Structure formats: structure tokens, C-alpha cells
Short mmCIF file of C-alpha atoms in Angstrom, two decimals:
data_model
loop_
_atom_site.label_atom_id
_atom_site.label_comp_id
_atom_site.label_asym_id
_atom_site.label_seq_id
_atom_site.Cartn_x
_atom_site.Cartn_y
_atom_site.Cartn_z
CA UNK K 1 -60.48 102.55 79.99
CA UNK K 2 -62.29 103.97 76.75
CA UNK K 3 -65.32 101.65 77.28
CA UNK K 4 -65.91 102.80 80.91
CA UNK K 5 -69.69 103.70 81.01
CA UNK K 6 -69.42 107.49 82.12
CA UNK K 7 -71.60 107.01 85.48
CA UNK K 8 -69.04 104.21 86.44
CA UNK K 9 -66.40 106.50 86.15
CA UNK K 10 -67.75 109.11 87.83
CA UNK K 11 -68.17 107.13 91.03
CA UNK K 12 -64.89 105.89 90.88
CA UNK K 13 -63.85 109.94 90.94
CA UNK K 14 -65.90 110.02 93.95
CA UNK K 15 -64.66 107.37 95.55
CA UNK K 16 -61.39 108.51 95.15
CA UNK K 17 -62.24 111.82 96.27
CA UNK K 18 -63.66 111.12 99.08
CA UNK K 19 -60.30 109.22 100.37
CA UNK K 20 -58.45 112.56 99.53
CA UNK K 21 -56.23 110.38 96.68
CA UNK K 22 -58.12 113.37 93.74
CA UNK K 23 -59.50 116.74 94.88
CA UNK K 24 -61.99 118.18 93.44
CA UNK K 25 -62.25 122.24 92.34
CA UNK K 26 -65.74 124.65 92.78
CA UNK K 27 -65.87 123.92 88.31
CA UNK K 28 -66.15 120.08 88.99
CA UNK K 29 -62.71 119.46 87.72
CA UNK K 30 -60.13 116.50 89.50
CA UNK K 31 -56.79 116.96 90.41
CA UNK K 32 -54.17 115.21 92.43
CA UNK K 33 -51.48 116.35 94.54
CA UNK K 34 -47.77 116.61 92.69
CA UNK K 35 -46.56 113.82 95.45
CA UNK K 36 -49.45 112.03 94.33
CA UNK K 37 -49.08 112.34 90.68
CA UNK K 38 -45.28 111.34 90.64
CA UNK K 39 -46.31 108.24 92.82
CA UNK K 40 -48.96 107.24 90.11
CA UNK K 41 -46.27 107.46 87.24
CA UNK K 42 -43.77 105.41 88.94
CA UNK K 43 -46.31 102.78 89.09
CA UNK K 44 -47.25 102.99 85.84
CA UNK K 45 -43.88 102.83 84.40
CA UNK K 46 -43.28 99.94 86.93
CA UNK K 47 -46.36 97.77 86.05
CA UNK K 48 -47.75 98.99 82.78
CA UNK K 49 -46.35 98.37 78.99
CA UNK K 50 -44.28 101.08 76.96
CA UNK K 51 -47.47 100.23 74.24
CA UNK K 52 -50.11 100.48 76.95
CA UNK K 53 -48.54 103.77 78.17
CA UNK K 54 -48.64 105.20 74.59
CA UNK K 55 -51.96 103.55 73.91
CA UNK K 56 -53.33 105.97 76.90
CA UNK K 57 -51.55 109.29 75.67
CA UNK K 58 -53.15 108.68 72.30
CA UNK K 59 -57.01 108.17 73.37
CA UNK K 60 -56.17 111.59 75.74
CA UNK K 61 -54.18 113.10 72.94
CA UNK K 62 -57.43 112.13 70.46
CA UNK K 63 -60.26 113.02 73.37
CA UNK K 64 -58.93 116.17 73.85
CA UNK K 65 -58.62 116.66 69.60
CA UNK K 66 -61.93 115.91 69.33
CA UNK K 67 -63.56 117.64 71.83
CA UNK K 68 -61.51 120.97 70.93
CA UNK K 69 -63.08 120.40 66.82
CA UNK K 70 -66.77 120.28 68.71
CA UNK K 71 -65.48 123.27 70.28
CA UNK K 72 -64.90 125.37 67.43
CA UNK K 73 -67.44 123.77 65.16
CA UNK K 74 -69.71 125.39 67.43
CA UNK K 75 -68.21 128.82 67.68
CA UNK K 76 -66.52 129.51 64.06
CA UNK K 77 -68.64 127.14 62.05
CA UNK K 78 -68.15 128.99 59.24
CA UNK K 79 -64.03 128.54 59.35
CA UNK K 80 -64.50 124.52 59.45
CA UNK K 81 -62.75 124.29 56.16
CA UNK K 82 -60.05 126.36 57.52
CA UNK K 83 -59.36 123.75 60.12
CA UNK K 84 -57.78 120.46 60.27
CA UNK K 85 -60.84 117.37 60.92
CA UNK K 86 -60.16 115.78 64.34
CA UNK K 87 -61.54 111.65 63.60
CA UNK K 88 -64.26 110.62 66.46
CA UNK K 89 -63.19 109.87 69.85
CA UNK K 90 -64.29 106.39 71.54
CA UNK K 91 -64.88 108.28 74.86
CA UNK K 92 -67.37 110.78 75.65
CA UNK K 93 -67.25 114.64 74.65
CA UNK K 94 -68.77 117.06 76.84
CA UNK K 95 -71.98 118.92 76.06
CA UNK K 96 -70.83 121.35 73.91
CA UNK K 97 -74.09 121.97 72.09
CA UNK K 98 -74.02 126.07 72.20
CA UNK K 99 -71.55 128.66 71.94
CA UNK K 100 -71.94 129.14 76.07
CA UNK K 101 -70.85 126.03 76.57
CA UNK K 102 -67.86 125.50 73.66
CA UNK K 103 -66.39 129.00 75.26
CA UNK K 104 -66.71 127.88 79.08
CA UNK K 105 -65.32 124.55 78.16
CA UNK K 106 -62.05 126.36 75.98
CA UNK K 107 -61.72 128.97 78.50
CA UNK K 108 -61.57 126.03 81.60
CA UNK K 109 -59.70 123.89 79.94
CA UNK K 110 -57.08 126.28 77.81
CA UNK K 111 -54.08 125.65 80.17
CA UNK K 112 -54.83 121.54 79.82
CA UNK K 113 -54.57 122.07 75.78
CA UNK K 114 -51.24 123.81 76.24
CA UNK K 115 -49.75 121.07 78.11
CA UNK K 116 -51.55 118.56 75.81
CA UNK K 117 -49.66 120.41 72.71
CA UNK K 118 -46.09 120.08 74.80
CA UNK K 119 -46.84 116.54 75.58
CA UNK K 120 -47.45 115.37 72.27
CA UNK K 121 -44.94 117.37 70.64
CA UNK K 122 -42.68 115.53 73.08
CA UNK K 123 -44.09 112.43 73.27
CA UNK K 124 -44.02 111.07 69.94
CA UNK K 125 -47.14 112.47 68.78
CA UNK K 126 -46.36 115.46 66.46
CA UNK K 127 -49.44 115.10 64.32
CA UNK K 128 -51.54 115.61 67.62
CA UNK K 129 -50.01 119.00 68.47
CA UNK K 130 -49.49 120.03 65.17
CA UNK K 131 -53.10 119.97 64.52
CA UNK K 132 -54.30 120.51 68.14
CA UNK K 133 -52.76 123.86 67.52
CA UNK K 134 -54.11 124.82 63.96
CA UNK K 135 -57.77 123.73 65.56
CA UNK K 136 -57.26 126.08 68.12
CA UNK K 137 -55.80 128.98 66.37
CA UNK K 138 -59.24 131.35 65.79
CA UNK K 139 -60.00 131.03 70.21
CA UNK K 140 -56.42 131.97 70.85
CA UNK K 141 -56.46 135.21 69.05
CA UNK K 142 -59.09 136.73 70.82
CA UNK K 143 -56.64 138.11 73.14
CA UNK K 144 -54.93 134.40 74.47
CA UNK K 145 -51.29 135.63 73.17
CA UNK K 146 -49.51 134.11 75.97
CA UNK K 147 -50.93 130.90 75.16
CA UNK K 148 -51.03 131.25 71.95
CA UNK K 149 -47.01 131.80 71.18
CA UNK K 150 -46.35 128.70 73.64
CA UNK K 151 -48.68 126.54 71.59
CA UNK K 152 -48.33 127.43 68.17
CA UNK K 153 -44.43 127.06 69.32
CA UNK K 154 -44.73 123.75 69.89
CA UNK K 155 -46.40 122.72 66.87
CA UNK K 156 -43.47 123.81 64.90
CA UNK K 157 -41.57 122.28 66.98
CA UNK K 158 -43.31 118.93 66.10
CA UNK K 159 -43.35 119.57 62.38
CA UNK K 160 -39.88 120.84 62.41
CA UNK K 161 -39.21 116.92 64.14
CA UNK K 162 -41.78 114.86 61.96
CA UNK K 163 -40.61 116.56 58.82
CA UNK K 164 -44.02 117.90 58.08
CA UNK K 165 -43.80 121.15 55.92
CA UNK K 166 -47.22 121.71 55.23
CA UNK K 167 -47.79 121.84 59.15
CA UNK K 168 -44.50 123.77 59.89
CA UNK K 169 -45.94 126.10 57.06
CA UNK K 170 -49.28 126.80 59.43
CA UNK K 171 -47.30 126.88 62.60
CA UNK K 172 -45.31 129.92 61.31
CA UNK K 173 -48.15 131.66 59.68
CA UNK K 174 -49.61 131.68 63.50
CA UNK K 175 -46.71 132.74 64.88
CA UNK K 176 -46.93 135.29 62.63
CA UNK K 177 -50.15 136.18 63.74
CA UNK K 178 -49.36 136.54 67.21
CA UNK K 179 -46.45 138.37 66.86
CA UNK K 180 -48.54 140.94 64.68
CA UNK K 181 -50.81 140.53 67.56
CA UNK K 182 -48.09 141.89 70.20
CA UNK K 183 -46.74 144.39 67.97
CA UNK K 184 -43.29 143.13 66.98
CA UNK K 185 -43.59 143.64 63.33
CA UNK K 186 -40.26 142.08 62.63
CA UNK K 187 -40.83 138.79 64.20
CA UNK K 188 -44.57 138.55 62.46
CA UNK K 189 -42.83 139.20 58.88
CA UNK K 190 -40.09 136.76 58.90
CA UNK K 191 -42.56 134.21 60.34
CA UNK K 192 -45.05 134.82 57.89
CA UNK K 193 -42.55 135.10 54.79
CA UNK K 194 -41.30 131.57 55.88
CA UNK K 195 -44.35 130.23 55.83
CA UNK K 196 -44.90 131.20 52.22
CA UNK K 197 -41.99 130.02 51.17
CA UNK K 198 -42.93 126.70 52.81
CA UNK K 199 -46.66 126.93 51.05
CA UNK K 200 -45.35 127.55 48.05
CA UNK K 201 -43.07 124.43 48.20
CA UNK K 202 -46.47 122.41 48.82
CA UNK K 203 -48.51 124.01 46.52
CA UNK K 204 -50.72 124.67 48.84
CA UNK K 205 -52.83 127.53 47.12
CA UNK K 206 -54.91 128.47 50.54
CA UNK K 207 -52.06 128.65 53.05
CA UNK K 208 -50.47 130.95 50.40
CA UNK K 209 -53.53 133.13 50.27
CA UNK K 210 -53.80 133.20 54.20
CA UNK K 211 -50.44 134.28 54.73
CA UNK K 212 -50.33 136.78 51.74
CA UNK K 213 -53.17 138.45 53.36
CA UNK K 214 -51.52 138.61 56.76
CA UNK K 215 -48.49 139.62 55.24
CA UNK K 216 -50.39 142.55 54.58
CA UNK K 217 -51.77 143.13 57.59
CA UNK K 218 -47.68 143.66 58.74
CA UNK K 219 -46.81 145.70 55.29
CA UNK K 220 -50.26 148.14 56.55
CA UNK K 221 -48.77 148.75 60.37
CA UNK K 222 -45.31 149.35 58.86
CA UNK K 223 -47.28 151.96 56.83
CA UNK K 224 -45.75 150.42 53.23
CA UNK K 225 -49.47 150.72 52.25
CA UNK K 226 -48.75 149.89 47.94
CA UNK K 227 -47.14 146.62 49.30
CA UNK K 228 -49.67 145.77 51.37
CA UNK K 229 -52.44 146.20 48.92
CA UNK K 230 -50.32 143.97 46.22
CA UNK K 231 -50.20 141.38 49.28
CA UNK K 232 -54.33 141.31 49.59
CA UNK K 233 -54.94 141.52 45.69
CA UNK K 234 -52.50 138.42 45.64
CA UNK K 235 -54.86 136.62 48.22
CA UNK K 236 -57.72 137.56 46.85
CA UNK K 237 -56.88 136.09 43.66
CA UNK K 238 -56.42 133.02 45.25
CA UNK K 239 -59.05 132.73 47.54
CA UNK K 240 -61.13 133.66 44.06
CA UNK K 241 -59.20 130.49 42.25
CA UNK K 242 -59.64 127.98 45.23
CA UNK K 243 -63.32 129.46 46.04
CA UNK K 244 -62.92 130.36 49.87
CA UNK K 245 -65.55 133.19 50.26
CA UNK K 246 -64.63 133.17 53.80
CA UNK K 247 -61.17 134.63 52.83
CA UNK K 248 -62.29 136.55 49.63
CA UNK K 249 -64.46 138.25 52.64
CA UNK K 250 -61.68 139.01 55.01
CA UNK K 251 -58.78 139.88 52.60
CA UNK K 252 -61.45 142.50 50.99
CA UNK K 253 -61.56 144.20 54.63
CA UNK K 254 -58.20 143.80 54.90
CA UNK K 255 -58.13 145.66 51.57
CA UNK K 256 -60.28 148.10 52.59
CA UNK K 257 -58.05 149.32 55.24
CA UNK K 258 -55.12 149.74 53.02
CA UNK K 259 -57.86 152.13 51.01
CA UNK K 260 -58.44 154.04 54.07
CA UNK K 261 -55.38 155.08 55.17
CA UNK K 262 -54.31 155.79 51.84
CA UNK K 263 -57.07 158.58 52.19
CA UNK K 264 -59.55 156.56 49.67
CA UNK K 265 -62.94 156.80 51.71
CA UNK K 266 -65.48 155.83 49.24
CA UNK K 267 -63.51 152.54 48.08
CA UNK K 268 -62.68 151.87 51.53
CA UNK K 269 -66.56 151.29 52.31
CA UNK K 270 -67.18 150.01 49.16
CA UNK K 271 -65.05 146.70 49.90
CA UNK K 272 -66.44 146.49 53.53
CA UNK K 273 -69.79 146.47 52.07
CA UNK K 274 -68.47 143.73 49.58
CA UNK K 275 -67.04 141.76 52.63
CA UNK K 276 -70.53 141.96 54.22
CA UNK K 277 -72.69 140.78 51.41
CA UNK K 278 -69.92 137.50 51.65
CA UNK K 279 -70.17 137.31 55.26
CA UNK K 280 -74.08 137.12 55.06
CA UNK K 281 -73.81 134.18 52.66
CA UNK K 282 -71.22 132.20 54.89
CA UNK K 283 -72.19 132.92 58.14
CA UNK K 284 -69.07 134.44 59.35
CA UNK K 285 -70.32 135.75 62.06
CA UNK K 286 -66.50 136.91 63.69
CA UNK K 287 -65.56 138.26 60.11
CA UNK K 288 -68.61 140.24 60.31
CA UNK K 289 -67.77 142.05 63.36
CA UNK K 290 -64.58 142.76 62.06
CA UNK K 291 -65.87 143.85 58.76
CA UNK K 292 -68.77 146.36 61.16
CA UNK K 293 -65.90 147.93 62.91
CA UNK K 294 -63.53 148.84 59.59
CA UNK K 295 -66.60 149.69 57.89
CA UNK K 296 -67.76 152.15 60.68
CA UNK K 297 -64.11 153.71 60.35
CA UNK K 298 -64.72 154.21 56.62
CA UNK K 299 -68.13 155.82 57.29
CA UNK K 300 -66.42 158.10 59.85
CA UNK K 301 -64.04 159.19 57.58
CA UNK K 302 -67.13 160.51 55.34
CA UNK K 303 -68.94 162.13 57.81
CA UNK K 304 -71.37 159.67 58.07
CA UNK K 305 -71.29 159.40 61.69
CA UNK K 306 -74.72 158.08 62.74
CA UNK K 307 -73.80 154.98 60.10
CA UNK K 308 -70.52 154.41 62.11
CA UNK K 309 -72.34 154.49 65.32
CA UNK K 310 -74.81 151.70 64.11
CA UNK K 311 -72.10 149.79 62.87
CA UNK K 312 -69.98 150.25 65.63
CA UNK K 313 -73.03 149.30 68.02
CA UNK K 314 -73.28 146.21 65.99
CA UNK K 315 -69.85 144.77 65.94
CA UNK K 316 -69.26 145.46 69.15
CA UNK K 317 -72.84 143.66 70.34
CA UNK K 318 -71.16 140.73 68.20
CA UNK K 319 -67.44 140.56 69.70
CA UNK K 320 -69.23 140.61 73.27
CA UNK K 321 -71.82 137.41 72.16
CA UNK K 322 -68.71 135.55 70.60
CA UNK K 323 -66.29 136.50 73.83
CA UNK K 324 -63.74 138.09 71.48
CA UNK K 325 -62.31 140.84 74.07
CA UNK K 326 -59.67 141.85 71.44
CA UNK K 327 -62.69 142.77 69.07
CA UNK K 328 -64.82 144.62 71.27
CA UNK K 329 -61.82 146.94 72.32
CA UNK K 330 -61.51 148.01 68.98
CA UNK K 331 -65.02 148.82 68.47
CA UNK K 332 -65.17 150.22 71.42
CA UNK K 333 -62.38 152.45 70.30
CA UNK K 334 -63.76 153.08 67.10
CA UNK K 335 -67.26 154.21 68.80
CA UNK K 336 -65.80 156.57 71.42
CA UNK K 337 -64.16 157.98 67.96
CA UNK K 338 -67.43 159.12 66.57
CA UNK K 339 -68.72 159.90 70.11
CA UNK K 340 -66.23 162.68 69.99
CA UNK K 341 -66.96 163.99 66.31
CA UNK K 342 -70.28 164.13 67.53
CA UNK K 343 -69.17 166.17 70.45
CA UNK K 344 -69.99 164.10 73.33
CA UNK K 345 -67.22 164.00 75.10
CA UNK K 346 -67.57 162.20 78.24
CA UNK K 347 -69.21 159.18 76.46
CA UNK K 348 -65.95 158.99 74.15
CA UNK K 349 -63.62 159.24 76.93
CA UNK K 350 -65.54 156.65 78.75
CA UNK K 351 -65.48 154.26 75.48
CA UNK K 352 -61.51 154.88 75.21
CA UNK K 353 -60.94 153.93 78.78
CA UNK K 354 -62.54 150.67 78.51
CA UNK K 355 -60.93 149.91 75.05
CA UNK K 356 -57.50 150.49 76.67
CA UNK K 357 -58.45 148.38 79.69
CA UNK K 358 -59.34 145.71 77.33
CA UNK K 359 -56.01 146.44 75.15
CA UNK K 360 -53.66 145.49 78.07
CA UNK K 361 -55.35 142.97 79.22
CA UNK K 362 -54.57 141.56 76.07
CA UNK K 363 -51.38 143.04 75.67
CA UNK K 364 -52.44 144.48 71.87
CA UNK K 365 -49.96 147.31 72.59
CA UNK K 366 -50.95 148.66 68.77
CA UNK K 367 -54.52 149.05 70.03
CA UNK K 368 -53.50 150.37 73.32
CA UNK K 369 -51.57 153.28 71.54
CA UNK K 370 -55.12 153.96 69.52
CA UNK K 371 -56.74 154.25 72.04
CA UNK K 372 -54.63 156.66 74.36
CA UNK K 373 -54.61 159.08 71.66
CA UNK K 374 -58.35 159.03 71.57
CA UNK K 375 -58.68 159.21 75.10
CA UNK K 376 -56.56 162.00 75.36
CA UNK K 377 -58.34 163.71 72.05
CA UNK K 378 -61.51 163.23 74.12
CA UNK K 379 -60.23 165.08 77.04
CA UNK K 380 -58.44 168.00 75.10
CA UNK K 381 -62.20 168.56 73.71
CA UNK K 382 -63.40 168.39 76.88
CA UNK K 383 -60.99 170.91 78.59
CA UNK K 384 -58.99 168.86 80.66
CA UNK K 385 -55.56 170.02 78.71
CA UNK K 386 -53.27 168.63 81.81
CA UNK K 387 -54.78 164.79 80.80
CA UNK K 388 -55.06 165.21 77.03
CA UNK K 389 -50.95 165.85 77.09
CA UNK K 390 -50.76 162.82 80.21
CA UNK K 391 -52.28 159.78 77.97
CA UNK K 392 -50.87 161.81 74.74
CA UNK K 393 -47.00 161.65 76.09
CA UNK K 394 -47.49 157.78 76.99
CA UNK K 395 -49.05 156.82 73.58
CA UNK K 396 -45.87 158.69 71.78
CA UNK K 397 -43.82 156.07 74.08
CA UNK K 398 -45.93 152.76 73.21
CA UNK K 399 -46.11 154.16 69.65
CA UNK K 400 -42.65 154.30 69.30
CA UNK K 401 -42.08 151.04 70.68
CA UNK K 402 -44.19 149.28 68.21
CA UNK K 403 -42.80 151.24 65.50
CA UNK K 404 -46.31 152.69 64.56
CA UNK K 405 -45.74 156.14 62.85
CA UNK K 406 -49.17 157.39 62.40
CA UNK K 407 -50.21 156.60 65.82
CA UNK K 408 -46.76 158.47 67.04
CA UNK K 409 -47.33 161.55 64.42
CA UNK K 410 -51.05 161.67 65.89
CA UNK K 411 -49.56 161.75 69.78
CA UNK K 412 -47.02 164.54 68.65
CA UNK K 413 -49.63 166.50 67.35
CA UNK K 414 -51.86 165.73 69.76
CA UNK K 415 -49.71 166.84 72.52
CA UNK K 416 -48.71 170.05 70.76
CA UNK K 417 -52.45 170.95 70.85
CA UNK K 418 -52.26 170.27 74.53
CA UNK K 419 -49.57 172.49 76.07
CA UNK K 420 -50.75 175.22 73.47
CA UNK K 421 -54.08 174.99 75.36
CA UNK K 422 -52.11 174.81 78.73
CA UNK K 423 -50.95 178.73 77.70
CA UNK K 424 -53.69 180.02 76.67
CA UNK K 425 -54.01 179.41 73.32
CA UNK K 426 -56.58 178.67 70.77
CA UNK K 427 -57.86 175.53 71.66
CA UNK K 428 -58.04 173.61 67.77
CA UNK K 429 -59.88 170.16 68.00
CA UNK K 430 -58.00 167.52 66.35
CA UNK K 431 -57.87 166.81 62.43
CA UNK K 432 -60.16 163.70 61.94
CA UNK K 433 -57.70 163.24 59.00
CA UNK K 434 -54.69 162.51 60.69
CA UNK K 435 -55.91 160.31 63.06
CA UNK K 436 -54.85 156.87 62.25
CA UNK K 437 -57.11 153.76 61.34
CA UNK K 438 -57.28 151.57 64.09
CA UNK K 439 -56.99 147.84 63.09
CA UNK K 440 -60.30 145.80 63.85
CA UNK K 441 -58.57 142.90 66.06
CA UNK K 442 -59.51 139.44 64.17
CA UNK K 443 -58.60 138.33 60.40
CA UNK K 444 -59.40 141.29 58.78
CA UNK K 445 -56.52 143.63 59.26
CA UNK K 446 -55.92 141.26 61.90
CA UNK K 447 -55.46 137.50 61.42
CA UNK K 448 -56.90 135.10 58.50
#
């Protein structure tokens, strides 16, 4: 019961584990066997209320609410306006009082919140998953796609069934997200243009400006680069009218990108250096990483390379405090970049074969593209031709399959240079210039 002082309960856990009816795991975690389980439900159903069985799926449905809010207050503080406000739980939260411990408490208990997102999207508690999902939304996307599409699923599933259109409106914009995330551009656009169709039907200024930007984001990988910057200077309008600097901050990195592949350096870096002075007033410490990495691509671009290299140093010292894996393969990729304009060669491959370890972990099949080509540009500098055309060859293939043409035009060319090394010809390094911008993997050219 919800009034159970916590040492009683844990004795009775003891107890019970002791007679082999729970077992416990090495992270201090119960479980019961599925014989077990089933047994428990039929007596339930047999002995206990339809009300007093819903009564108990709410105060788990509302423990687990709250205690994912502590979570993230912890770890994205400054996004707390971004995120729906979970009401206090009669039980007891865990000690989530640093970032160490909100992360180790996600991470254990991520496949739990999945099922709790099915089960109240099932159970007659659509609110729960609905904003059980939109709470959780900035964790998933540091490389937890998987979970990510099956949870955000639900929660339009649950505001498809409850009628809710502001929460079907989120739902697709993080579907959107993910499916950005995993490279099916398609899929992420006709999410995301739902979902402003949806926002715009609830007037809800900020979901419009979130999924403008993002929007963007798609518009920039499909390389339609004057859309994409009409989608940002749409957000940051209203970001600007409903006074979100966290946004303002992100959509001007966003923006930033769009500058840099359209070949504008200098007003690339000067809206990442406008998206840091924001970030040091809110505290955004995630958005600042981002902001490091795009802003060390911009300073590459210039020649500025021992710039890049601090920034680069510091976003990815950042991404690997916060436990954002998607992050620090990008600024890992965007270091091992500058590593080889500097002409150390081993230390770029070496940066470019973590980065694409990270990227399939992940499955960020964009990224992993990136970061082939580099790999393979760091190896053609190096001499080993037979390599450089190897990892060249494959990122043409992923390339292609995301439908990302810079990153195939820079394999092409890239493997060209190759087998004209192979027969003895001049060995040309590669064009900085037509390299493509890597995306920085969190809201800015990423998700907001």
C-alpha cells in the first residue's frame, strides 16, 4: 500500500525472497517468475475490486511519472518548461539527487517505462503515457531509438484514443524526431508536418516553433537548404514571441548549419556564438554541447583549426558528463576532422573509428556515413589507399540509403582519389570544401 513505511516493505521483499516467491538481481531489483506472476494476477482478479485494481495501476502509473520528472529535472533542468509537470507521488522516489544517479536510475529502469507507457495506453490511462512519453523524450534521443519509436508510439496511440490533439501533436513531433534520428527522411517529414497541422489547430505557439525547427533539421539532410532556413527563421520568430531562449538558442544552431553548408562561414559562427551567449544564460548545458560541436565545424571551415579543436574538446568532454553517446560521436567525428587538416593522421583515424562505433551502436546511419568518409579521408592521407577506397565504397552504400547526397558526392570523390592513388597517381588530399557538415546529434540540427 502507498502508506507502507519503506523499511517495512523492504523486509517483506526479503522475506519473500528468501522463500524463492521474488528473486532478486546483482542491481537490487525484484522479480518473479512468469508462472509466478500469472498466479498472482489470477488472484487478484479473483479477490480484489475492478476499482482497487485500477486504484494500484494509477499510484504505479503516477510513481513511476514522478520519479521519471525528478529524473530529468536533474539532468535537463534547463528544458523543465519544455516538459509536461508530473503532480507528487504519495510513495517514495529514489535518490535521484545528481545527474549519476537520475542516468543510472533511467538507464536501469528504461525497459520498465516502456512497458509502463503500453500499459497505460492500454489500460485506460492515456494521460499517463501520453505524458510519460513527452517527459522522457530528451533521455531517449541520446541514442535510445529502439525505445524511443515503441514509446513515443504508444503515446499517440493514447491521444489518438482519448481524443487529445495537443498530445497527439507532441507524439508525432517525436516520432519525427526519431525517424530523423534513423535516417528515414520521409517518415520524419510527414510526422512532423502532422504535428503542425495539429499545433496549429491548438494554437499552440511553442509546439509550432519546435516542430518548425525540426522540420528543418529534415529540409537541411534533404539538402533543400532555402526551405530549411525559412523553417528556423519561422521558429525563431516564435520562440522570440513566446520568450523560450532555450529554443531561440537551438533553432539559431540549427540556423547556423543551414549557413554552413550553404558555404556562409562567417554567419555560420556568428549564430553559434549567438546560441552560446543564450545557452550561458539558461544553463543548457546539452544545447551547449551541441552548439560546441557546429560551432567547431564553422571554425574549421575558416581555418581556424586550433578554435575547432578547443571546441570540439569541449563538447565532447560535455556529451561524455551528460551520457549522450549520440553527441560525443559527432564530436568525436568533428575532432578527428581537424586532426586530419592538421595532418595528424593516425589521431583522426583513431577519432573516426570510435565515432562510427558509437554511430551503430546507435543506429544514426547519417552519422555513420560521416564518419566512414572521414575515416577513409584519414587513411588516403595516411597512405593506406586499399582502406581509404574500403570504408569509402561502404559510406557511398549507407549514403545512398539514407538519401544523403553530400555525404554520397563526398564518398564518390573520395574513392576516385583512392584507386587514382592505387595506380600511381598524384595523391590530392581531399577538398575541405566538399566535405559535408556533419549534424551535431541533439536539438540543434538534431531534435528540439
Amino acid at each position: 500500500t502507498p502508506d507502507t513505511p519503506l523499511r517495512t516493505a523492504r523486509h517483506s521483499l526479503d522475506v519473500l525472497a528468501r522463500a524463492h516467491l521474488l528473486q532478486r538481481d546483482r542491481a537490487g531489483r525484484f522479480g518473479t517468475h512468469d508462472l509466478l506472476r500469472a498466479y498472482a494476477d489470477r488472484l487478484s482478479r479473483a479477490h480484489d475490486s475492478e476499482e482497487e485494481r485500477r486504484a494500484a495501476l494509477v499510484r504505479l502509473f503516477d510513481h513511476y511519472l514522478g520519479a521519471a520528472a525528478a529524473a530529468m529535472d536533474v539532468l535537463y533542468p534547463a528544458e523543465r518548461h519544455h516538459r509536461p509537470q508530473a503532480a507528487p507521488t504519495a510513495g517514495v522516489l529514489p535518490d535521484l539527487g545528481d545527474p549519476v544517479a537520475a542516468r543510472a536510475w533511467l538507464d536501469a529502469e528504461r525497459p520498465t517505462l516502456a512497458a509502463v507507457c503500453a500499459v497505460a495506453a492500454d489500460r485506460g490511462s492515456p494521460g499517463h503515457a501520453v505524458r510519460l512519453a513527452a517527459l522522457l523524450f530528451r533521455y531517449l534521443d541520446a541514442g535510445h531509438h529502439t525505445e524511443a519509436l515503441e514509446i513515443h508510439r504508444n503515446a499517440l496511440r493514447a491521444a489518438e484514443m482519448s481524443g487529445d490533439l495537443g498530445g497527439q501533436a507532441h507524439a508525432l513531433t517525436n516520432l519525427g524526431v526519431v525517424h530523423w534520428r534513423l535516417a528515414d527522411a520521409a517518415s520524419a517529414a510527414d510526422h512532423l508536418v502532422r504535428a503542425l497541422a495539429l499545433h496549429r489547430t491548438t494554437g499552440d505557439r511553442a509546439g509550432q516553433a519546435r516542430t518548425l525547427s525540426n522540420l528543418g533539421n529534415v529540409h537541411w539532410r534533404l539538402g533543400n537548404l532555402r526551405e530549411a532556413a525559412g523553417d528556423h527563421q519561422q521558429a525563431l520568430t516564435l520562440y522570440g514571441e513566446t520568450g523560450d531562449r532555450v529554443g531561440q538558442a537551438r533553432t539559431l544552431t540549427n540556423l547556423g548549419n543551414v549557413c554552413l553548408r550553404l558555404g556562409e562561414y562567417d554567419e555560420a559562427a556568428v549564430h553559434q556564438r549567438q546560441a552560446l551567449s543564450l545557452h550561458d544564460l539558461t544553463g543548457d548545458r546539452i544545447g551547449r554541447a551541441r552548439t560546441l560541436t557546429h560551432l567547431g565545424n564553422a571554425c574549421l571551415r575558416l581555418g581556424e583549426y586550433e578554435e575547432a579543436v578547443v571546441h570540439q574538446r569541449q563538447a565532447l568532454a560535455l556529451f561524455r558528463q551528460l551520457g549522450h553517446a549520440g553527441g560525443e560521436a559527432y564530436a568525436l567525428s568533428g575532432l578527428g576532422d581537424v586532426r586530419l587538416r592538421l595532418g595528424e593522421y593516425e589521431q583522426a583515424a583513431a577519432h573516426q573509428r570510435r565515432a562510427l562505433d558509437l554511430f551503430r551502436e546507435n543506429g544514426e546511419r547519417y552519422g555513420e556515413a560521416s564518419a566512414l568518409n572521414g575515416l577513409a579521408e584519414a587513411l588516403h592521407a595516411a597512405g593506406c589507399h586499399d582502406e581509404a577506397l574500403t570504408h569509402h565504397t561502404t559510406a557511398a552504400t549507407v549514403a545512398a540509403a539514407t538519401g544523403e547526397t553530400d555525404q554520397r558526392i563526398r564518398a564518390h570523390k573520395g574513392a576516385a582519389r583512392a584507386r587514382e592513388a592505387q595506380m600511381g597517381g598524384t595523391m590530392s588530399a581531399p577538398d575541405l570544401r566538399s566535405v559535408a557538415v556533419r549534424p551535431v546529434a541533439v536539438p540543434s540540427t538534431g531534435p528540439d
